[in-house]
Amino acid sequence: MSIGLFAASCSSDDNDGETIVPIQGKYNLSQTGTIIDGKEVLIDAPQNQAGCSRDYLDLRLSNAAVIGDYDGSDCALVETTGTYVRSHNDLTLTIGALSSTSDIMNLTNKELKIKNKTTGVITVYTR
C-alpha cells in the first residue's frame, strides 16, 4: 500500500508551469543580463560594489520588499522599502511611484531569476 501512495504522490502534478516554492526570503544580487540571439547572456552584477557585501532583495511575508544597496568605499548600506505582489509567475515590485513587473524564470530554494517584462533585463538572485 505504501508503494501505491508513493507512486501516486510522484505522479505529474499539473500546476500550469507555476513554481510552488515560496518566494519570501532574502536574495543576494548575483548576475544580470539579457537574451541575445536566443541565448541567455549573464554577467556578474556590476551593481555590487567591489569589496562590499552583495546588494540584496528581501521579500517579506508582509509583502514588503526591501532593496539593500551597499555603496562607496565604506560600504554604506542604503535600504529602500516598497511592496511586491506575486501573481502566478509574475512578480511586481513597487518602490515609491515606480512599479515593474517581471516574469519569474526560475524559483528554487537557492535561486530567484526574473526577467523584466518591459526591458527584457534578466536578474539572478541567490540565497
C-alpha positions as semicolon CSV with decimal commas, in nm:
position;residue;x (nm);y (nm);z (nm)
1;M;0,000;0,000;0,000
2;S;0,280;0,244;0,082
3;I;0,429;0,189;-0,264
4;G;0,096;0,286;-0,419
5;L;0,079;0,606;-0,215
6;F;0,437;0,690;-0,306
7;A;0,370;0,633;-0,675
8;A;0,056;0,847;-0,661
9;S;0,239;1,130;-0,487
10;C;0,509;1,128;-0,753
11;S;0,270;1,146;-1,047
12;S;0,294;1,454;-1,263
13;D;0,115;1,738;-1,089
14;D;-0,035;1,993;-1,326
15;N;0,045;2,340;-1,196
16;D;0,047;2,517;-1,534
17;G;0,423;2,570;-1,515
18;E;0,394;2,769;-1,194
19;T;0,653;2,706;-0,929
20;I;0,526;2,621;-0,583
21;V;0,838;2,727;-0,390
22;P;0,756;3,020;-0,156
23;I;0,902;3,345;-0,284
24;Q;0,960;3,503;0,056
25;G;1,323;3,533;0,159
26;K;1,640;3,735;0,128
27;Y;1,817;3,708;-0,207
28;N;2,167;3,835;-0,287
29;L;2,216;4,000;-0,625
30;S;2,432;3,768;-0,831
31;Q;2,408;3,825;-1,207
32;T;2,237;4,039;-1,468
33;G;2,198;4,003;-1,840
34;T;1,965;3,960;-2,131
35;I;1,885;3,728;-2,418
36;I;2,098;3,777;-2,730
37;D;2,031;3,571;-3,043
38;G;1,809;3,338;-2,841
39;K;2,073;3,270;-2,573
40;E;2,091;3,397;-2,216
41;V;2,399;3,612;-2,161
42;L;2,465;3,677;-1,791
43;I;2,750;3,861;-1,619
44;D;2,837;3,923;-1,255
45;A;2,614;4,208;-1,139
46;P;2,805;4,536;-1,185
47;Q;2,574;4,697;-0,925
48;N;2,760;4,512;-0,649
49;Q;3,028;4,739;-0,502
50;A;3,371;4,572;-0,505
51;G;3,484;4,478;-0,154
52;C;3,132;4,505;-0,009
53;S;2,859;4,255;0,062
54;R;2,632;4,192;-0,234
55;D;2,324;4,405;-0,283
56;Y;2,004;4,221;-0,198
57;L;1,629;4,190;-0,238
58;D;1,437;4,090;0,074
59;L;1,079;3,975;0,004
60;R;0,895;3,955;0,334
61;L;0,582;3,767;0,435
62;S;0,402;4,101;0,483
63;N;0,451;4,171;0,108
64;A;0,714;4,431;0,192
65;A;1,009;4,442;-0,047
66;V;1,339;4,578;0,083
67;I;1,622;4,655;-0,158
68;G;1,963;4,676;0,005
69;D;2,238;4,866;-0,176
70;Y;2,596;4,873;-0,046
71;D;2,783;5,170;-0,184
72;G;3,102;5,370;-0,155
73;S;3,440;5,290;-0,006
74;D;3,281;5,248;0,338
75;C;3,018;5,002;0,201
76;A;2,735;5,213;0,342
77;L;2,405;5,027;0,329
78;V;2,103;5,210;0,191
79;E;1,772;5,025;0,223
80;T;1,472;5,119;0,013
81;T;1,134;4,976;0,108
82;G;0,835;4,911;-0,112
83;T;0,591;4,631;-0,181
84;Y;0,568;4,325;-0,400
85;V;0,286;4,117;-0,543
86;R;0,323;3,771;-0,687
87;S;0,058;3,656;-0,931
88;H;0,134;3,311;-1,070
89;N;0,475;3,355;-1,239
90;D;0,469;3,735;-1,235
91;L;0,645;3,944;-0,972
92;T;0,553;4,312;-0,944
93;L;0,780;4,535;-0,735
94;T;0,662;4,882;-0,639
95;I;0,914;5,124;-0,490
96;G;0,774;5,474;-0,442
97;A;0,596;5,574;-0,762
98;L;0,790;5,323;-0,974
99;S;0,647;4,981;-1,048
100;S;0,797;4,700;-1,255
101;T;0,665;4,357;-1,345
102;S;0,891;4,062;-1,419
103;D;0,844;3,703;-1,527
104;I;0,973;3,456;-1,270
105;M;1,201;3,246;-1,490
106;N;1,330;3,025;-1,209
107;L;1,249;2,998;-0,839
108;T;1,417;2,735;-0,624
109;N;1,533;2,718;-0,266
110;K;1,865;2,867;-0,386
111;E;1,780;3,099;-0,676
112;L;1,534;3,359;-0,799
113;K;1,572;3,452;-1,166
114;I;1,344;3,721;-1,306
115;K;1,309;3,890;-1,645
116;N;1,171;4,243;-1,661
117;K;0,869;4,245;-1,894
118;T;0,946;4,596;-2,022
119;T;1,324;4,600;-2,057
120;G;1,398;4,228;-2,100
121;V;1,676;4,254;-1,839
122;I;1,736;3,928;-1,653
123;T;1,836;3,946;-1,287
124;V;1,959;3,646;-1,089
125;Y;1,948;3,642;-0,711
126;T;2,083;3,366;-0,488
127;R;2,003;3,274;-0,128
